[in-house]
PDB file of C-alpha atoms in Angstrom:
ATOM      1  CA  UNK A   1       0.120   0.067  -0.170  1.00  0.00           C
ATOM      2  CA  UNK A   2       1.515   3.351  -0.970  1.00  0.00           C
ATOM      3  CA  UNK A   3       1.387   6.507   1.354  1.00  0.00           C
ATOM      4  CA  UNK A   4      -1.336   7.956  -0.666  1.00  0.00           C
ATOM      5  CA  UNK A   5      -3.459   4.999  -0.361  1.00  0.00           C
ATOM      6  CA  UNK A   6      -2.805   4.749   3.453  1.00  0.00           C
ATOM      7  CA  UNK A   7      -3.890   8.472   4.096  1.00  0.00           C
ATOM      8  CA  UNK A   8      -7.127   7.696   2.490  1.00  0.00           C
ATOM      9  CA  UNK A   9      -8.081   4.887   4.790  1.00  0.00           C
ATOM     10  CA  UNK A  10      -9.865   5.638   8.160  1.00  0.00           C
ATOM     11  CA  UNK A  11      -6.739   5.010  10.170  1.00  0.00           C
ATOM     12  CA  UNK A  12      -4.810   7.413   8.000  1.00  0.00           C
ATOM     13  CA  UNK A  13      -7.245   9.913   8.145  1.00  0.00           C
ATOM     14  CA  UNK A  14      -6.988   9.730  12.146  1.00  0.00           C
ATOM     15  CA  UNK A  15      -3.252   9.431  12.169  1.00  0.00           C
ATOM     16  CA  UNK A  16      -2.122  12.343   9.700  1.00  0.00           C
ATOM     17  CA  UNK A  17      -3.322  15.285  11.910  1.00  0.00           C
ATOM     18  CA  UNK A  18      -1.877  13.613  14.896  1.00  0.00           C
ATOM     19  CA  UNK A  19       1.466  13.579  13.208  1.00  0.00           C
ATOM     20  CA  UNK A  20       0.868  17.266  12.016  1.00  0.00           C
ATOM     21  CA  UNK A  21      -0.023  18.999  15.143  1.00  0.00           C
ATOM     22  CA  UNK A  22       3.522  18.886  16.478  1.00  0.00           C
ATOM     23  CA  UNK A  23       4.730  20.290  13.167  1.00  0.00           C
ATOM     24  CA  UNK A  24       2.308  23.046  13.248  1.00  0.00           C
ATOM     25  CA  UNK A  25       3.156  24.020  16.823  1.00  0.00           C
ATOM     26  CA  UNK A  26       7.298  24.292  15.855  1.00  0.00           C
ATOM     27  CA  UNK A  27       6.141  26.315  12.966  1.00  0.00           C
ATOM     28  CA  UNK A  28       4.322  28.789  15.119  1.00  0.00           C
ATOM     29  CA  UNK A  29       7.053  28.417  17.995  1.00  0.00           C
ATOM     30  CA  UNK A  30       9.987  29.349  15.529  1.00  0.00           C
ATOM     31  CA  UNK A  31       8.229  31.787  13.319  1.00  0.00           C
ATOM     32  CA  UNK A  32       9.358  35.021  14.859  1.00  0.00           C
ATOM     33  CA  UNK A  33      12.968  34.238  15.165  1.00  0.00           C
ATOM     34  CA  UNK A  34      12.856  33.183  11.350  1.00  0.00           C
ATOM     35  CA  UNK A  35      11.312  35.993  10.404  1.00  0.00           C
ATOM     36  CA  UNK A  36      13.967  38.339  12.205  1.00  0.00           C
ATOM     37  CA  UNK A  37      16.788  36.282  10.751  1.00  0.00           C
ATOM     38  CA  UNK A  38      15.151  36.805   7.106  1.00  0.00           C
ATOM     39  CA  UNK A  39      14.452  40.293   7.322  1.00  0.00           C
ATOM     40  CA  UNK A  40      17.156  41.737   9.575  1.00  0.00           C
ATOM     41  CA  UNK A  41      20.000  39.319   8.552  1.00  0.00           C
ATOM     42  CA  UNK A  42      19.284  37.489   4.986  1.00  0.00           C
ATOM     43  CA  UNK A  43      17.675  40.832   3.533  1.00  0.00           C
ATOM     44  CA  UNK A  44      20.107  42.887   5.560  1.00  0.00           C
ATOM     45  CA  UNK A  45      17.749  45.603   6.643  1.00  0.00           C
ATOM     46  CA  UNK A  46      17.838  47.627   9.901  1.00  0.00           C
ATOM     47  CA  UNK A  47      15.363  47.488  12.491  1.00  0.00           C
ATOM     48  CA  UNK A  48      13.470  50.392  12.856  1.00  0.00           C
ATOM     49  CA  UNK A  49      13.435  51.593   9.304  1.00  0.00           C
ATOM     50  CA  UNK A  50       9.724  51.789   7.629  1.00  0.00           C
ATOM     51  CA  UNK A  51      10.370  49.218   4.637  1.00  0.00           C
ATOM     52  CA  UNK A  52      12.028  46.676   7.107  1.00  0.00           C
ATOM     53  CA  UNK A  53       9.163  47.065   9.587  1.00  0.00           C
ATOM     54  CA  UNK A  54       6.602  46.754   7.079  1.00  0.00           C
ATOM     55  CA  UNK A  55       8.130  43.404   5.660  1.00  0.00           C
ATOM     56  CA  UNK A  56       8.607  41.901   9.031  1.00  0.00           C
ATOM     57  CA  UNK A  57       4.947  42.462   9.823  1.00  0.00           C
ATOM     58  CA  UNK A  58       3.704  41.126   6.528  1.00  0.00           C
ATOM     59  CA  UNK A  59       6.254  37.958   6.629  1.00  0.00           C
ATOM     60  CA  UNK A  60       5.249  37.147  10.200  1.00  0.00           C
ATOM     61  CA  UNK A  61       1.546  37.808  10.230  1.00  0.00           C
ATOM     62  CA  UNK A  62       0.846  36.232   7.127  1.00  0.00           C
ATOM     63  CA  UNK A  63       1.897  32.870   7.848  1.00  0.00           C
ATOM     64  CA  UNK A  64       0.723  32.807  11.360  1.00  0.00           C
ATOM     65  CA  UNK A  65      -2.966  33.960  10.510  1.00  0.00           C
ATOM     66  CA  UNK A  66      -3.216  31.200   7.878  1.00  0.00           C
ATOM     67  CA  UNK A  67      -1.688  28.821  10.478  1.00  0.00           C
ATOM     68  CA  UNK A  68      -4.362  29.929  13.016  1.00  0.00           C
ATOM     69  CA  UNK A  69      -6.984  29.702  10.493  1.00  0.00           C
ATOM     70  CA  UNK A  70      -5.953  26.234   9.049  1.00  0.00           C
ATOM     71  CA  UNK A  71      -6.104  24.884  12.718  1.00  0.00           C
ATOM     72  CA  UNK A  72      -9.359  26.592  13.741  1.00  0.00           C
ATOM     73  CA  UNK A  73     -11.179  25.724  10.678  1.00  0.00           C
ATOM     74  CA  UNK A  74     -10.186  22.092  10.740  1.00  0.00           C
ATOM     75  CA  UNK A  75     -11.489  21.605  14.325  1.00  0.00           C
ATOM     76  CA  UNK A  76     -14.592  23.505  13.717  1.00  0.00           C
ATOM     77  CA  UNK A  77     -15.137  21.315  10.337  1.00  0.00           C
ATOM     78  CA  UNK A  78     -14.952  18.303  12.673  1.00  0.00           C
ATOM     79  CA  UNK A  79     -17.124  19.806  15.428  1.00  0.00           C
ATOM     80  CA  UNK A  80     -20.129  20.933  12.974  1.00  0.00           C
ATOM     81  CA  UNK A  81     -20.516  17.238  11.812  1.00  0.00           C
ATOM     82  CA  UNK A  82     -22.080  16.714  15.264  1.00  0.00           C
ATOM     83  CA  UNK A  83     -24.654  19.461  14.676  1.00  0.00           C
ATOM     84  CA  UNK A  84     -26.979  18.465  12.303  1.00  0.00           C
ATOM     85  CA  UNK A  85     -30.270  20.546  11.875  1.00  0.00           C
ATOM     86  CA  UNK A  86     -32.120  17.530  13.396  1.00  0.00           C
ATOM     87  CA  UNK A  87     -29.730  17.453  16.526  1.00  0.00           C
ATOM     88  CA  UNK A  88     -30.092  21.194  17.094  1.00  0.00           C
ATOM     89  CA  UNK A  89     -33.668  20.992  16.495  1.00  0.00           C
ATOM     90  CA  UNK A  90     -34.066  18.596  19.491  1.00  0.00           C
ATOM     91  CA  UNK A  91     -31.622  20.349  21.613  1.00  0.00           C
ATOM     92  CA  UNK A  92     -33.548  23.598  21.280  1.00  0.00           C
ATOM     93  CA  UNK A  93     -37.119  21.913  21.667  1.00  0.00           C
ATOM     94  CA  UNK A  94     -38.744  22.664  25.162  1.00  0.00           C
ATOM     95  CA  UNK A  95     -36.256  25.124  26.325  1.00  0.00           C
ATOM     96  CA  UNK A  96     -37.259  27.909  28.614  1.00  0.00           C
ATOM     97  CA  UNK A  97     -37.064  31.356  27.722  1.00  0.00           C
ATOM     98  CA  UNK A  98     -33.438  32.981  28.172  1.00  0.00           C
ATOM     99  CA  UNK A  99     -32.015  29.765  28.915  1.00  0.00           C
ATOM    100  CA  UNK A 100     -32.981  28.832  25.615  1.00  0.00           C
ATOM    101  CA  UNK A 101     -32.114  31.925  24.137  1.00  0.00           C
ATOM    102  CA  UNK A 102     -28.424  31.449  25.280  1.00  0.00           C
ATOM    103  CA  UNK A 103     -28.362  27.811  24.147  1.00  0.00           C
ATOM    104  CA  UNK A 104     -29.523  28.455  20.989  1.00  0.00           C
ATOM    105  CA  UNK A 105     -27.279  31.583  20.492  1.00  0.00           C
ATOM    106  CA  UNK A 106     -24.137  29.430  21.424  1.00  0.00           C
ATOM    107  CA  UNK A 107     -25.271  26.772  19.040  1.00  0.00           C
ATOM    108  CA  UNK A 108     -25.645  29.272  16.349  1.00  0.00           C
ATOM    109  CA  UNK A 109     -21.809  29.985  16.528  1.00  0.00           C
ATOM    110  CA  UNK A 110     -20.662  26.350  15.720  1.00  0.00           C
ATOM    111  CA  UNK A 111     -23.539  25.139  13.323  1.00  0.00           C
ATOM    112  CA  UNK A 112     -22.716  24.885   9.608  1.00  0.00           C
ATOM    113  CA  UNK A 113     -25.916  26.349   8.279  1.00  0.00           C
ATOM    114  CA  UNK A 114     -26.078  29.291   5.953  1.00  0.00           C
ATOM    115  CA  UNK A 115     -28.756  31.832   4.925  1.00  0.00           C
ATOM    116  CA  UNK A 116     -30.214  29.717   2.248  1.00  0.00           C
ATOM    117  CA  UNK A 117     -31.153  26.959   5.000  1.00  0.00           C
ATOM    118  CA  UNK A 118     -32.757  29.676   7.195  1.00  0.00           C
ATOM    119  CA  UNK A 119     -36.306  28.794   6.098  1.00  0.00           C
ATOM    120  CA  UNK A 120     -36.345  25.200   6.460  1.00  0.00           C
ATOM    121  CA  UNK A 121     -34.584  25.563   9.989  1.00  0.00           C
ATOM    122  CA  UNK A 122     -37.066  28.006  11.067  1.00  0.00           C
ATOM    123  CA  UNK A 123     -40.259  25.729   9.633  1.00  0.00           C
ATOM    124  CA  UNK A 124     -38.327  22.726  11.649  1.00  0.00           C
ATOM    125  CA  UNK A 125     -37.821  24.682  14.939  1.00  0.00           C
ATOM    126  CA  UNK A 126     -41.362  25.909  14.689  1.00  0.00           C
ATOM    127  CA  UNK A 127     -42.723  22.414  14.227  1.00  0.00           C
ATOM    128  CA  UNK A 128     -40.992  21.088  16.988  1.00  0.00           C
ATOM    129  CA  UNK A 129     -42.293  23.433  19.538  1.00  0.00           C
ATOM    130  CA  UNK A 130     -39.180  25.724  19.765  1.00  0.00           C
ATOM    131  CA  UNK A 131     -40.312  29.266  21.074  1.00  0.00           C
ATOM    132  CA  UNK A 132     -40.121  31.843  18.599  1.00  0.00           C
ATOM    133  CA  UNK A 133     -37.499  33.970  20.523  1.00  0.00           C
ATOM    134  CA  UNK A 134     -35.528  31.297  21.030  1.00  0.00           C
ATOM    135  CA  UNK A 135     -35.335  30.327  17.138  1.00  0.00           C
ATOM    136  CA  UNK A 136     -34.487  33.893  16.488  1.00  0.00           C
ATOM    137  CA  UNK A 137     -31.382  33.894  18.803  1.00  0.00           C
ATOM    138  CA  UNK A 138     -30.179  31.164  16.768  1.00  0.00           C
ATOM    139  CA  UNK A 139     -30.896  32.636  13.393  1.00  0.00           C
ATOM    140  CA  UNK A 140     -29.476  35.793  14.447  1.00  0.00           C
ATOM    141  CA  UNK A 141     -26.218  34.535  15.879  1.00  0.00           C
ATOM    142  CA  UNK A 142     -25.297  31.715  13.306  1.00  0.00           C
ATOM    143  CA  UNK A 143     -24.304  34.353  10.579  1.00  0.00           C
ATOM    144  CA  UNK A 144     -23.212  37.203  12.782  1.00  0.00           C
ATOM    145  CA  UNK A 145     -20.587  35.259  14.558  1.00  0.00           C
ATOM    146  CA  UNK A 146     -18.141  33.635  12.143  1.00  0.00           C
ATOM    147  CA  UNK A 147     -14.995  31.469  13.101  1.00  0.00           C
ATOM    148  CA  UNK A 148     -13.069  32.973  10.179  1.00  0.00           C
ATOM    149  CA  UNK A 149     -13.543  36.565  11.535  1.00  0.00           C
ATOM    150  CA  UNK A 150     -12.575  35.292  15.075  1.00  0.00           C
ATOM    151  CA  UNK A 151      -9.400  34.035  13.986  1.00  0.00           C
ATOM    152  CA  UNK A 152      -8.486  36.918  12.015  1.00  0.00           C
ATOM    153  CA  UNK A 153      -9.382  39.394  14.925  1.00  0.00           C
ATOM    154  CA  UNK A 154      -7.315  36.952  17.166  1.00  0.00           C
ATOM    155  CA  UNK A 155      -4.594  37.089  14.815  1.00  0.00           C
ATOM    156  CA  UNK A 156      -4.310  40.567  14.212  1.00  0.00           C
ATOM    157  CA  UNK A 157      -5.537  42.443  17.147  1.00  0.00           C
ATOM    158  CA  UNK A 158      -5.327  39.870  19.918  1.00  0.00           C
ATOM    159  CA  UNK A 159      -7.624  37.827  22.106  1.00  0.00           C
ATOM    160  CA  UNK A 160      -9.450  41.063  23.750  1.00  0.00           C
ATOM    161  CA  UNK A 161     -10.742  42.276  20.307  1.00  0.00           C
ATOM    162  CA  UNK A 162     -11.833  38.687  19.280  1.00  0.00           C
ATOM    163  CA  UNK A 163     -13.570  38.389  22.801  1.00  0.00           C
ATOM    164  CA  UNK A 164     -15.491  41.530  22.151  1.00  0.00           C
ATOM    165  CA  UNK A 165     -16.588  40.595  18.857  1.00  0.00           C
ATOM    166  CA  UNK A 166     -18.115  37.168  20.133  1.00  0.00           C
ATOM    167  CA  UNK A 167     -19.450  38.651  23.187  1.00  0.00           C
ATOM    168  CA  UNK A 168     -21.197  41.219  21.193  1.00  0.00           C
ATOM    169  CA  UNK A 169     -22.819  38.861  18.792  1.00  0.00           C
ATOM    170  CA  UNK A 170     -23.891  36.720  21.487  1.00  0.00           C
ATOM    171  CA  UNK A 171     -25.346  39.587  23.420  1.00  0.00           C
ATOM    172  CA  UNK A 172     -27.531  40.875  20.431  1.00  0.00           C
ATOM    173  CA  UNK A 173     -28.656  37.411  19.430  1.00  0.00           C
ATOM    174  CA  UNK A 174     -29.728  36.547  23.104  1.00  0.00           C
ATOM    175  CA  UNK A 175     -31.227  40.033  23.993  1.00  0.00           C
ATOM    176  CA  UNK A 176     -33.031  39.969  20.486  1.00  0.00           C
ATOM    177  CA  UNK A 177     -34.548  36.689  20.827  1.00  0.00           C
ATOM    178  CA  UNK A 178     -35.656  37.498  24.433  1.00  0.00           C
ATOM    179  CA  UNK A 179     -37.383  40.508  23.271  1.00  0.00           C
ATOM    180  CA  UNK A 180     -39.298  38.916  20.510  1.00  0.00           C
ATOM    181  CA  UNK A 181     -40.133  36.129  22.726  1.00  0.00           C
ATOM    182  CA  UNK A 182     -41.468  38.861  25.270  1.00  0.00           C
ATOM    183  CA  UNK A 183     -43.547  40.639  22.458  1.00  0.00           C
ATOM    184  CA  UNK A 184     -45.461  37.196  21.887  1.00  0.00           C
ATOM    185  CA  UNK A 185     -45.175  37.434  18.019  1.00  0.00           C
ATOM    186  CA  UNK A 186     -46.527  34.022  17.352  1.00  0.00           C
ATOM    187  CA  UNK A 187     -49.633  35.283  16.458  1.00  0.00           C
ATOM    188  CA  UNK A 188     -48.186  36.998  13.276  1.00  0.00           C
ATOM    189  CA  UNK A 189     -46.797  33.708  11.942  1.00  0.00           C
ATOM    190  CA  UNK A 190     -48.959  32.359   9.321  1.00  0.00           C
ATOM    191  CA  UNK A 191     -50.961  29.377  10.138  1.00  0.00           C
ATOM    192  CA  UNK A 192     -49.473  27.419   7.491  1.00  0.00           C
ATOM    193  CA  UNK A 193     -46.345  27.577   9.083  1.00  0.00           C
ATOM    194  CA  UNK A 194     -47.686  25.505  12.097  1.00  0.00           C
ATOM    195  CA  UNK A 195     -49.210  23.017   9.861  1.00  0.00           C
ATOM    196  CA  UNK A 196     -45.945  22.570   7.808  1.00  0.00           C
ATOM    197  CA  UNK A 197     -44.148  18.922   8.619  1.00  0.00           C
ATOM    198  CA  UNK A 198     -40.436  19.003   8.232  1.00  0.00           C
ATOM    199  CA  UNK A 199     -39.134  15.697   8.370  1.00  0.00           C
ATOM    200  CA  UNK A 200     -35.743  14.289   9.239  1.00  0.00           C
ATOM    201  CA  UNK A 201     -34.742  14.259   5.767  1.00  0.00           C
ATOM    202  CA  UNK A 202     -35.295  17.818   5.120  1.00  0.00           C
ATOM    203  CA  UNK A 203     -33.022  18.711   7.864  1.00  0.00           C
ATOM    204  CA  UNK A 204     -30.462  16.169   7.290  1.00  0.00           C
ATOM    205  CA  UNK A 205     -29.717  13.358  10.013  1.00  0.00           C
ATOM    206  CA  UNK A 206     -27.041  10.539   9.354  1.00  0.00           C
ATOM    207  CA  UNK A 207     -24.447   8.572  11.312  1.00  0.00           C
ATOM    208  CA  UNK A 208     -20.773   8.944  10.013  1.00  0.00           C
ATOM    209  CA  UNK A 209     -17.604   7.528  11.230  1.00  0.00           C
ATOM    210  CA  UNK A 210     -15.005   9.701  12.934  1.00  0.00           C
ATOM    211  CA  UNK A 211     -12.736   9.585   9.978  1.00  0.00           C
ATOM    212  CA  UNK A 212     -15.317  11.013   7.928  1.00  0.00           C
ATOM    213  CA  UNK A 213     -15.473  13.846  10.419  1.00  0.00           C
ATOM    214  CA  UNK A 214     -11.636  14.442   9.988  1.00  0.00           C
ATOM    215  CA  UNK A 215     -12.305  14.369   6.231  1.00  0.00           C
ATOM    216  CA  UNK A 216     -14.923  17.179   6.802  1.00  0.00           C
ATOM    217  CA  UNK A 217     -12.336  19.070   8.476  1.00  0.00           C
ATOM    218  CA  UNK A 218      -9.832  18.847   5.628  1.00  0.00           C
ATOM    219  CA  UNK A 219     -12.766  19.679   3.244  1.00  0.00           C
ATOM    220  CA  UNK A 220     -13.412  22.969   5.152  1.00  0.00           C
ATOM    221  CA  UNK A 221     -10.070  23.918   5.446  1.00  0.00           C
ATOM    222  CA  UNK A 222      -9.478  23.475   1.735  1.00  0.00           C
ATOM    223  CA  UNK A 223     -12.687  25.353   0.811  1.00  0.00           C
ATOM    224  CA  UNK A 224     -12.397  28.224   3.125  1.00  0.00           C
ATOM    225  CA  UNK A 225      -8.659  28.780   3.163  1.00  0.00           C
ATOM    226  CA  UNK A 226      -8.729  28.458  -0.837  1.00  0.00           C
ATOM    227  CA  UNK A 227     -11.307  31.337  -0.896  1.00  0.00           C
ATOM    228  CA  UNK A 228      -9.996  33.632   1.559  1.00  0.00           C
ATOM    229  CA  UNK A 229      -5.945  33.483   1.673  1.00  0.00           C
ATOM    230  CA  UNK A 230      -5.679  35.944  -1.163  1.00  0.00           C
ATOM    231  CA  UNK A 231      -7.996  38.420   0.762  1.00  0.00           C
ATOM    232  CA  UNK A 232      -5.914  37.898   4.140  1.00  0.00           C
ATOM    233  CA  UNK A 233      -2.886  38.551   2.166  1.00  0.00           C
ATOM    234  CA  UNK A 234      -4.352  41.897   0.879  1.00  0.00           C
ATOM    235  CA  UNK A 235      -5.454  42.882   4.074  1.00  0.00           C
ATOM    236  CA  UNK A 236      -2.187  42.225   5.719  1.00  0.00           C
ATOM    237  CA  UNK A 237      -0.229  44.197   3.058  1.00  0.00           C
ATOM    238  CA  UNK A 238      -2.448  47.086   3.978  1.00  0.00           C
ATOM    239  CA  UNK A 239      -1.607  46.373   7.854  1.00  0.00           C
ATOM    240  CA  UNK A 240       2.256  46.279   7.064  1.00  0.00           C
ATOM    241  CA  UNK A 241       2.237  49.479   5.293  1.00  0.00           C
ATOM    242  CA  UNK A 242       0.381  51.128   8.133  1.00  0.00           C
ATOM    243  CA  UNK A 243       2.838  49.306  10.413  1.00  0.00           C
ATOM    244  CA  UNK A 244       5.678  50.657   8.609  1.00  0.00           C
ATOM    245  CA  UNK A 245       4.632  53.999   7.347  1.00  0.00           C
ATOM    246  CA  UNK A 246       1.591  55.392   8.857  1.00  0.00           C
ATOM    247  CA  UNK A 247       2.215  57.496  12.067  1.00  0.00           C
ATOM    248  CA  UNK A 248       0.697  55.855  15.208  1.00  0.00           C
ATOM    249  CA  UNK A 249      -1.316  58.683  16.041  1.00  0.00           C
ATOM    250  CA  UNK A 250      -2.849  58.794  12.702  1.00  0.00           C
ATOM    251  CA  UNK A 251      -5.505  56.240  13.022  1.00  0.00           C
ATOM    252  CA  UNK A 252      -6.437  57.977  16.503  1.00  0.00           C
ATOM    253  CA  UNK A 253      -6.951  61.154  14.997  1.00  0.00           C
ATOM    254  CA  UNK A 254      -8.986  59.880  11.929  1.00  0.00           C
ATOM    255  CA  UNK A 255     -11.260  57.327  14.118  1.00  0.00           C
ATOM    256  CA  UNK A 256     -10.689  59.220  17.427  1.00  0.00           C
ATOM    257  CA  UNK A 257     -13.588  60.015  19.772  1.00  0.00           C
ATOM    258  CA  UNK A 258     -13.447  63.879  18.680  1.00  0.00           C
ATOM    259  CA  UNK A 259     -14.162  62.969  15.129  1.00  0.00           C
ATOM    260  CA  UNK A 260     -17.957  63.042  14.511  1.00  0.00           C
ATOM    261  CA  UNK A 261     -17.684  60.836  11.484  1.00  0.00           C
ATOM    262  CA  UNK A 262     -15.783  58.007  13.162  1.00  0.00           C
ATOM    263  CA  UNK A 263     -18.951  55.851  13.994  1.00  0.00           C
ATOM    264  CA  UNK A 264     -20.712  56.520  10.297  1.00  0.00           C
ATOM    265  CA  UNK A 265     -17.235  55.485   9.159  1.00  0.00           C
ATOM    266  CA  UNK A 266     -16.952  52.324  10.976  1.00  0.00           C
ATOM    267  CA  UNK A 267     -20.211  51.063  10.052  1.00  0.00           C
ATOM    268  CA  UNK A 268     -19.426  51.827   6.397  1.00  0.00           C
ATOM    269  CA  UNK A 269     -16.317  49.573   6.590  1.00  0.00           C
ATOM    270  CA  UNK A 270     -18.099  47.053   8.313  1.00  0.00           C
ATOM    271  CA  UNK A 271     -20.738  46.432   5.861  1.00  0.00           C
ATOM    272  CA  UNK A 272     -18.518  44.567   3.291  1.00  0.00           C
ATOM    273  CA  UNK A 273     -17.558  42.174   6.199  1.00  0.00           C
ATOM    274  CA  UNK A 274     -20.795  40.494   6.442  1.00  0.00           C
ATOM    275  CA  UNK A 275     -20.724  39.374   2.700  1.00  0.00           C
ATOM    276  CA  UNK A 276     -16.968  37.975   3.473  1.00  0.00           C
ATOM    277  CA  UNK A 277     -15.693  38.006   6.839  1.00  0.00           C
ATOM    278  CA  UNK A 278     -11.930  37.708   5.643  1.00  0.00           C
ATOM    279  CA  UNK A 279     -12.358  40.121   2.500  1.00  0.00           C
TER     280      UNK A 279
END
C-alpha cells in the first residue's frame, strides 16, 4: 500500500492530523525568530526602518494568520458534523425563555447552516415547538458570529478584540431573541407554518464514522482557506503598510472620539465584512 493510499484509509485520516500537530506547533514557535533572521540578516535591513518594519509585519502576520485559520477551521469542521439540523432542533426543543436564548445563540456559533437554510430551519424549529424568540436567537447568531472573523481578529488584534466581537454578537442574539419572545409574536406567524411538517430528511440526519468527520475538517480547510487566503494577504499588506509607514497617532486622529464621523465611517467599513468576513 502506498502512502497516498494509506492516508485515504480511516486509520490514515485520523493519524495524519496527530502527526501534523507537533509540526504546526514548532512552526508557530520558531516563526518569529525565522522572520527576524530573514528580514534583518538575510535581507540585511535595519530594525526600525519603515520598509523593514513593513516587511517584518507581513512575513510574520501572514503565515501566523494562515496557520491559526487552518487549525481553527479544521477543528470547527469536525465539530460541525455533530450539529446536524435535526440534533439542533431536538436540543432547542422545550427550552425555557432566556435559557433557551443563550443555548440557541451558542449553538448558532458552531453550526454550519447558511442563509439559504434559514427557511427550512425556521419551519423545523417552529414545528418542534421551539419558542419563536429562541429560534430567532439561533438565526441571528449563526450568520453574525463567524469563525473566520474570530481567527483574523485574534491573529491581528489579539484575544481581547476577538472576545469583544464574540461577546457582542452573542449579546445581540440573546437579547433580540429574548425581546421577540416577550412580545409574543407567534400570532403574526402564518398558520401554514405551524401546519408544515419538516421531516428528518429535510433537515439532514445521518451517522458517520469519525474518519469521515476528519475528512469534513480537511474539506473545510481546503474550501475556506482557498477562498480567503488572497484577501488575508491583501489585508495584511495594508496592515504592513500602516505598520511601517503610518504614524501611530494617525488612526487615532482619524477614528478618535473627537471625530464626529468615526461611528458612521466604522459602519461603512464594516458592511463588506458581512458578505466576506475575510475580505
